[in-house]
Amino acid sequence: NNDVWTAYVMSGQSVSLYGISYPNYQLVTSSASELVEISTDNGDGTWSYTVPLTEGFEWSDGTAVTANDWAWTFKTVKDLALIGSWNSVWPVGSDEVQGVVDVVAVDDYTVKVTFNYDAGLSGWQYGAALAPALSETYWGQYATDRETLLAAPADNAPVASGFVYDKLEQGAFYTWAYDPNTMYYGGTTTIYPGGTEFSWDNGKAPAIDVSFGDTSGESFSYENGPFVGTVEFTLYSDQDAAYLAFQNGEVDFVLNPLGLKRNLYDQLSREPGVELVSNFSNGMRYMAFNMRIFPGSDKAFRQSVGCIVDKEFVINNVLQGVAINMDGQMPAALTAWVAPVTGVLADCDGLSAEERWNKSVEILQAGGWTATDWGSHPGGADRAIAPTGLKGPGGETPPSDMLLYAPGPGYDPIRSTFSLFIADWMQQLGFDVVARPTGFSVIVDKVFTPENCKDWYFYMLGWGLGSFPDHPEAFFASYNDTCEGGYNTPGYNNAEFDALAAEFKAAKKVSDAQVIPRRSESTRLNSSHITTSYAVFCLKKKK
């Protein structure tokens, strides 16, 4: 069953050339012995990456992990036309589609991956180099056709993990058992904001002492497990039953992809012996302006709203710290990619409510806006007396009854709460904006369909992001406009940004790519989104 619950109980059945180090999202080697970041032009319209493997790693059945596993895996994906996730992790290239056209075992410990285009970071380092390779020795016997392969007994497959599959009681529980002969355990990992170090010598696997990225600044180290002999996965009928088992000490963790209701979270956090841990998540909630229509098309308007919206106030005073402020497009989880705050957001940071209002009015005035009466702010926490008779630089009067669509409190209280405050602050600037609670799918249908691309003013949604931050290109490059079927819902169109996006896509090295978002943020910052990030919480029993 291809669902999250099955994924939770699957031990590591695959290997990859590269990996991602968390929580800094640093690109590191996995089975490869080095990061190969430059392709070779074959002169025939194809480009190849030739990667040496670390010799000595074995599957749990004792067979060697070799280049043949990669060659066989790609051949199987291609020949059996595997679909779903296989088609995205191993994109098969053709005359019409850019992708991988061949994977060859040059020898037992050298893999050659060939593309029909000159792939950059998204296609190679964060694409095919992260793609899984399975054990040819085990899976090859079932790869005669797709139906036979998909019906093969996966719980008998060799793994590249500290745990092997143990007992399965259908519909009740499943267990892993520690493999005393495993090569995949131990070692020390040191995490820096922009880099990672590994030191690994467990006497079974090849000894490794390597570093990646910028290993300067503050850091923390931890020892890699596993530290237990058995892991048991137990199914519960619903969240309440699972968390009751947690409260009673029957389970140590609850794996739950659906999030935790605030009242249940508060209840659990007060349990004796429970420790609360929070971290950054790689995702964001955001408000978008429609830049195809007035007033969203006016930069001064967008920046004045960005200034008056006091996200820190809402997060800390209203939402009790369950969200994290973002002043750009990179969540705090992507530490090495986060740009310094500049421009209007930097100018408005730390200002009082009165100072924010005054600054926002100054931005409108400097941008060519006029008003019959610019209003005033009484100071303190009181609401401003809004400007009247506002007109844009071209003399255009802002529409009345502009709607800010956001999911309702039952779906996401964070976005719902923010929408009310943002609408009120916009009203204090003289704009007739109303927060409209709207079903999630209704908002998606309204803003992501080409025929509706000009039929809204503002909305709030959220994104979960990948380990490689290529999302600004998807969200803001002019050629990805939603009117043409892309993800650029605001309709942002900036030639300088497009040039930076093209440079980013073509980058071959992470170090080269990381400087580009800093430049693009200065171009795009606060132009079409207001963002916050997720705070992720974990409750665990104190030992």
PDB file of C-alpha atoms in Angstrom, residues 7-173:
ATOM      1  CA  ALA A   7       6.458   4.341   4.574  1.00  0.00           C
ATOM      2  CA  TYR A   8       6.831   4.683   8.346  1.00  0.00           C
ATOM      3  CA  VAL A   9       7.452   0.962   8.851  1.00  0.00           C
ATOM      4  CA  MET A  10       9.746   0.405   5.884  1.00  0.00           C
ATOM      5  CA  SER A  11      13.399   0.012   6.784  1.00  0.00           C
ATOM      6  CA  GLY A  12      16.018   1.312   4.327  1.00  0.00           C
ATOM      7  CA  GLN A  13      15.635  -0.833   1.194  1.00  0.00           C
ATOM      8  CA  SER A  14      17.665   1.472  -1.046  1.00  0.00           C
ATOM      9  CA  VAL A  15      20.926   3.395  -1.288  1.00  0.00           C
ATOM     10  CA  SER A  16      21.764   6.611  -3.118  1.00  0.00           C
ATOM     11  CA  LEU A  17      24.867   8.376  -4.354  1.00  0.00           C
ATOM     12  CA  TYR A  18      24.228  11.530  -2.332  1.00  0.00           C
ATOM     13  CA  GLY A  19      22.148  12.398   0.702  1.00  0.00           C
ATOM     14  CA  ILE A  20      20.787  15.361   2.639  1.00  0.00           C
ATOM     15  CA  SER A  21      22.055  16.237   6.108  1.00  0.00           C
ATOM     16  CA  TYR A  22      19.385  17.563   8.439  1.00  0.00           C
ATOM     17  CA  PRO A  23      18.509  19.985   9.947  1.00  0.00           C
ATOM     18  CA  ASN A  24      20.680  22.247   7.758  1.00  0.00           C
ATOM     19  CA  TYR A  25      19.739  20.562   4.430  1.00  0.00           C
ATOM     20  CA  GLN A  26      23.394  20.260   3.446  1.00  0.00           C
ATOM     21  CA  LEU A  27      24.189  18.096   0.410  1.00  0.00           C
ATOM     22  CA  VAL A  28      26.539  15.238   1.428  1.00  0.00           C
ATOM     23  CA  THR A  29      27.809  11.973  -0.014  1.00  0.00           C
ATOM     24  CA  SER A  30      26.082   8.707   0.785  1.00  0.00           C
ATOM     25  CA  SER A  31      27.394   5.776  -1.288  1.00  0.00           C
ATOM     26  CA  ALA A  32      29.547   8.070  -3.439  1.00  0.00           C
ATOM     27  CA  SER A  33      33.085   8.754  -2.254  1.00  0.00           C
ATOM     28  CA  GLU A  34      32.973  12.384  -3.434  1.00  0.00           C
ATOM     29  CA  LEU A  35      30.596  15.038  -4.717  1.00  0.00           C
ATOM     30  CA  VAL A  36      30.897  15.165  -8.513  1.00  0.00           C
ATOM     31  CA  GLU A  37      29.395  18.488  -9.556  1.00  0.00           C
ATOM     32  CA  ILE A  38      30.721  19.072 -13.090  1.00  0.00           C
ATOM     33  CA  SER A  39      29.419  17.145 -16.096  1.00  0.00           C
ATOM     34  CA  THR A  40      31.328  15.930 -19.142  1.00  0.00           C
ATOM     35  CA  ASP A  41      30.040  17.012 -22.548  1.00  0.00           C
ATOM     36  CA  ASN A  42      29.964  13.864 -24.695  1.00  0.00           C
ATOM     37  CA  GLY A  43      29.680  15.895 -27.907  1.00  0.00           C
ATOM     38  CA  ASP A  44      26.543  14.094 -29.056  1.00  0.00           C
ATOM     39  CA  GLY A  45      23.899  16.088 -27.223  1.00  0.00           C
ATOM     40  CA  THR A  46      24.388  14.204 -23.961  1.00  0.00           C
ATOM     41  CA  TRP A  47      26.259  15.022 -20.746  1.00  0.00           C
ATOM     42  CA  SER A  48      27.524  12.546 -18.129  1.00  0.00           C
ATOM     43  CA  TYR A  49      28.501  12.488 -14.469  1.00  0.00           C
ATOM     44  CA  THR A  50      30.982   9.759 -13.541  1.00  0.00           C
ATOM     45  CA  VAL A  51      30.899   9.028  -9.808  1.00  0.00           C
ATOM     46  CA  PRO A  52      33.233   6.811  -7.748  1.00  0.00           C
ATOM     47  CA  LEU A  53      31.580   4.720  -5.021  1.00  0.00           C
ATOM     48  CA  THR A  54      32.934   4.020  -1.544  1.00  0.00           C
ATOM     49  CA  GLU A  55      34.098   0.421  -1.606  1.00  0.00           C
ATOM     50  CA  GLY A  56      33.136  -1.982   1.170  1.00  0.00           C
ATOM     51  CA  PHE A  57      29.469  -1.300   1.907  1.00  0.00           C
ATOM     52  CA  GLU A  58      27.174  -4.331   1.925  1.00  0.00           C
ATOM     53  CA  TRP A  59      23.467  -5.072   1.933  1.00  0.00           C
ATOM     54  CA  SER A  60      22.096  -6.844   4.997  1.00  0.00           C
ATOM     55  CA  ASP A  61      22.300 -10.197   3.140  1.00  0.00           C
ATOM     56  CA  GLY A  62      26.062  -9.753   2.805  1.00  0.00           C
ATOM     57  CA  THR A  63      26.177  -8.898  -0.903  1.00  0.00           C
ATOM     58  CA  ALA A  64      28.238  -5.881  -1.930  1.00  0.00           C
ATOM     59  CA  VAL A  65      26.676  -2.544  -2.830  1.00  0.00           C
ATOM     60  CA  THR A  66      28.055  -1.924  -6.326  1.00  0.00           C
ATOM     61  CA  ALA A  67      27.529   0.240  -9.407  1.00  0.00           C
ATOM     62  CA  ASN A  68      25.487  -2.599 -10.897  1.00  0.00           C
ATOM     63  CA  ASP A  69      22.672  -1.802  -8.442  1.00  0.00           C
ATOM     64  CA  TRP A  70      22.299   1.693  -9.951  1.00  0.00           C
ATOM     65  CA  ALA A  71      22.513   0.473 -13.541  1.00  0.00           C
ATOM     66  CA  TRP A  72      19.955  -2.274 -12.915  1.00  0.00           C
ATOM     67  CA  THR A  73      17.546   0.017 -11.025  1.00  0.00           C
ATOM     68  CA  PHE A  74      17.443   2.628 -13.788  1.00  0.00           C
ATOM     69  CA  LYS A  75      17.117  -0.049 -16.490  1.00  0.00           C
ATOM     70  CA  THR A  76      14.170  -1.555 -14.624  1.00  0.00           C
ATOM     71  CA  VAL A  77      12.449   1.833 -14.219  1.00  0.00           C
ATOM     72  CA  LYS A  78      12.917   2.472 -17.945  1.00  0.00           C
ATOM     73  CA  ASP A  79      12.183  -0.988 -19.388  1.00  0.00           C
ATOM     74  CA  LEU A  80       9.155  -1.723 -17.183  1.00  0.00           C
ATOM     75  CA  ALA A  81       7.853   1.857 -17.469  1.00  0.00           C
ATOM     76  CA  LEU A  82       7.460   2.208 -13.705  1.00  0.00           C
ATOM     77  CA  ILE A  83       5.199   5.123 -12.840  1.00  0.00           C
ATOM     78  CA  GLY A  84       4.383   7.293  -9.801  1.00  0.00           C
ATOM     79  CA  SER A  85       7.387   8.313  -7.704  1.00  0.00           C
ATOM     80  CA  TRP A  86       9.748   6.235  -9.841  1.00  0.00           C
ATOM     81  CA  ASN A  87       9.088   8.502 -12.782  1.00  0.00           C
ATOM     82  CA  SER A  88      10.009  11.596 -10.755  1.00  0.00           C
ATOM     83  CA  VAL A  89      13.118  10.275  -8.946  1.00  0.00           C
ATOM     84  CA  TRP A  90      14.472   8.630 -12.111  1.00  0.00           C
ATOM     85  CA  PRO A  91      13.116  10.882 -14.920  1.00  0.00           C
ATOM     86  CA  VAL A  92      13.646   8.970 -18.141  1.00  0.00           C
ATOM     87  CA  GLY A  93      14.789  11.272 -20.928  1.00  0.00           C
ATOM     88  CA  SER A  94      13.476  11.102 -24.488  1.00  0.00           C
ATOM     89  CA  ASP A  95      13.377  13.220 -27.625  1.00  0.00           C
ATOM     90  CA  GLU A  96      10.546  15.218 -26.047  1.00  0.00           C
ATOM     91  CA  VAL A  97      11.547  15.117 -22.343  1.00  0.00           C
ATOM     92  CA  GLN A  98      14.709  16.198 -20.555  1.00  0.00           C
ATOM     93  CA  GLY A  99      16.027  13.494 -18.237  1.00  0.00           C
ATOM     94  CA  VAL A 100      18.362  10.557 -17.703  1.00  0.00           C
ATOM     95  CA  VAL A 101      19.022   8.445 -20.795  1.00  0.00           C
ATOM     96  CA  ASP A 102      21.517   5.912 -19.427  1.00  0.00           C
ATOM     97  CA  VAL A 103      23.132   4.631 -16.237  1.00  0.00           C
ATOM     98  CA  VAL A 104      26.196   2.438 -16.684  1.00  0.00           C
ATOM     99  CA  ALA A 105      28.436   0.523 -14.307  1.00  0.00           C
ATOM    100  CA  VAL A 106      31.872   1.520 -15.636  1.00  0.00           C
ATOM    101  CA  ASP A 107      33.236  -0.990 -13.144  1.00  0.00           C
ATOM    102  CA  ASP A 108      31.990  -2.365  -9.829  1.00  0.00           C
ATOM    103  CA  TYR A 109      32.645   0.918  -8.032  1.00  0.00           C
ATOM    104  CA  THR A 110      32.104   3.586 -10.696  1.00  0.00           C
ATOM    105  CA  VAL A 111      28.677   4.797 -11.873  1.00  0.00           C
ATOM    106  CA  LYS A 112      28.169   6.872 -15.026  1.00  0.00           C
ATOM    107  CA  VAL A 113      24.852   8.766 -15.269  1.00  0.00           C
ATOM    108  CA  THR A 114      24.041  10.355 -18.639  1.00  0.00           C
ATOM    109  CA  PHE A 115      21.483  13.101 -19.377  1.00  0.00           C
ATOM    110  CA  ASN A 116      20.138  14.388 -22.681  1.00  0.00           C
ATOM    111  CA  TYR A 117      20.729  17.955 -21.412  1.00  0.00           C
ATOM    112  CA  ASP A 118      23.347  19.704 -19.282  1.00  0.00           C
ATOM    113  CA  ALA A 119      21.684  19.171 -15.907  1.00  0.00           C
ATOM    114  CA  GLY A 120      22.273  21.590 -13.057  1.00  0.00           C
ATOM    115  CA  LEU A 121      21.659  21.178  -9.329  1.00  0.00           C
ATOM    116  CA  SER A 122      17.950  20.359  -9.563  1.00  0.00           C
ATOM    117  CA  GLY A 123      18.500  17.668 -12.198  1.00  0.00           C
ATOM    118  CA  TRP A 124      21.696  16.151 -10.822  1.00  0.00           C
ATOM    119  CA  GLN A 125      22.815  16.814  -7.224  1.00  0.00           C
ATOM    120  CA  TYR A 126      19.265  17.180  -5.889  1.00  0.00           C
ATOM    121  CA  GLY A 127      17.771  14.933  -8.557  1.00  0.00           C
ATOM    122  CA  ALA A 128      19.240  11.736  -9.958  1.00  0.00           C
ATOM    123  CA  ALA A 129      22.119  11.713  -7.442  1.00  0.00           C
ATOM    124  CA  LEU A 130      19.513  11.330  -4.661  1.00  0.00           C
ATOM    125  CA  ALA A 131      17.521   8.686  -6.555  1.00  0.00           C
ATOM    126  CA  PRO A 132      17.304   5.219  -4.967  1.00  0.00           C
ATOM    127  CA  ALA A 133      19.159   2.129  -6.109  1.00  0.00           C
ATOM    128  CA  LEU A 134      17.903  -1.272  -4.939  1.00  0.00           C
ATOM    129  CA  SER A 135      19.675  -4.591  -4.609  1.00  0.00           C
ATOM    130  CA  GLU A 136      19.877  -6.244  -8.027  1.00  0.00           C
ATOM    131  CA  THR A 137      20.766  -9.565  -6.369  1.00  0.00           C
ATOM    132  CA  TYR A 138      17.375  -9.757  -4.645  1.00  0.00           C
ATOM    133  CA  TRP A 139      15.012  -7.723  -6.843  1.00  0.00           C
ATOM    134  CA  GLY A 140      16.396  -8.853 -10.190  1.00  0.00           C
ATOM    135  CA  GLN A 141      14.624 -12.229  -9.942  1.00  0.00           C
ATOM    136  CA  TYR A 142      11.226 -10.467  -9.857  1.00  0.00           C
ATOM    137  CA  ALA A 143      11.836  -7.841 -12.550  1.00  0.00           C
ATOM    138  CA  THR A 144      10.507  -9.909 -15.449  1.00  0.00           C
ATOM    139  CA  ASP A 145       7.431  -7.673 -15.733  1.00  0.00           C
ATOM    140  CA  ARG A 146       5.846  -4.872 -13.741  1.00  0.00           C
ATOM    141  CA  GLU A 147       3.081  -6.980 -12.167  1.00  0.00           C
ATOM    142  CA  THR A 148       5.531  -9.602 -10.882  1.00  0.00           C
ATOM    143  CA  LEU A 149       7.863  -6.939  -9.515  1.00  0.00           C
ATOM    144  CA  LEU A 150       5.120  -5.083  -7.637  1.00  0.00           C
ATOM    145  CA  ALA A 151       3.845  -8.332  -6.133  1.00  0.00           C
ATOM    146  CA  ALA A 152       7.284  -9.381  -4.810  1.00  0.00           C
ATOM    147  CA  PRO A 153       7.667  -9.918  -1.008  1.00  0.00           C
ATOM    148  CA  ALA A 154       9.271  -6.661   0.123  1.00  0.00           C
ATOM    149  CA  ASP A 155       9.555  -7.722   3.771  1.00  0.00           C
ATOM    150  CA  ASN A 156      12.176 -10.301   2.732  1.00  0.00           C
ATOM    151  CA  ALA A 157      14.321  -7.768   0.877  1.00  0.00           C
ATOM    152  CA  PRO A 158      17.839  -6.938   2.064  1.00  0.00           C
ATOM    153  CA  VAL A 159      18.235  -3.473   3.572  1.00  0.00           C
ATOM    154  CA  ALA A 160      20.903  -0.812   4.053  1.00  0.00           C
ATOM    155  CA  SER A 161      19.922  -0.033   7.625  1.00  0.00           C
ATOM    156  CA  GLY A 162      20.683  -0.822  11.239  1.00  0.00           C
ATOM    157  CA  PHE A 163      17.357  -2.711  11.386  1.00  0.00           C
ATOM    158  CA  VAL A 164      16.040  -5.695   9.463  1.00  0.00           C
ATOM    159  CA  TYR A 165      12.401  -6.726   9.166  1.00  0.00           C
ATOM    160  CA  ASP A 166      11.263  -9.015  11.966  1.00  0.00           C
ATOM    161  CA  LYS A 167       7.647  -9.857  12.831  1.00  0.00           C
ATOM    162  CA  LEU A 168       4.473  -8.820  11.071  1.00  0.00           C
ATOM    163  CA  GLU A 169       1.017  -9.235  12.562  1.00  0.00           C
ATOM    164  CA  GLN A 170      -1.342  -7.987   9.879  1.00  0.00           C
ATOM    165  CA  GLY A 171      -3.481  -5.073  11.070  1.00  0.00           C
ATOM    166  CA  ALA A 172      -1.926  -5.051  14.527  1.00  0.00           C
ATOM    167  CA  PHE A 173       1.837  -4.532  14.792  1.00  0.00           C
TER     168      PHE A 173
END
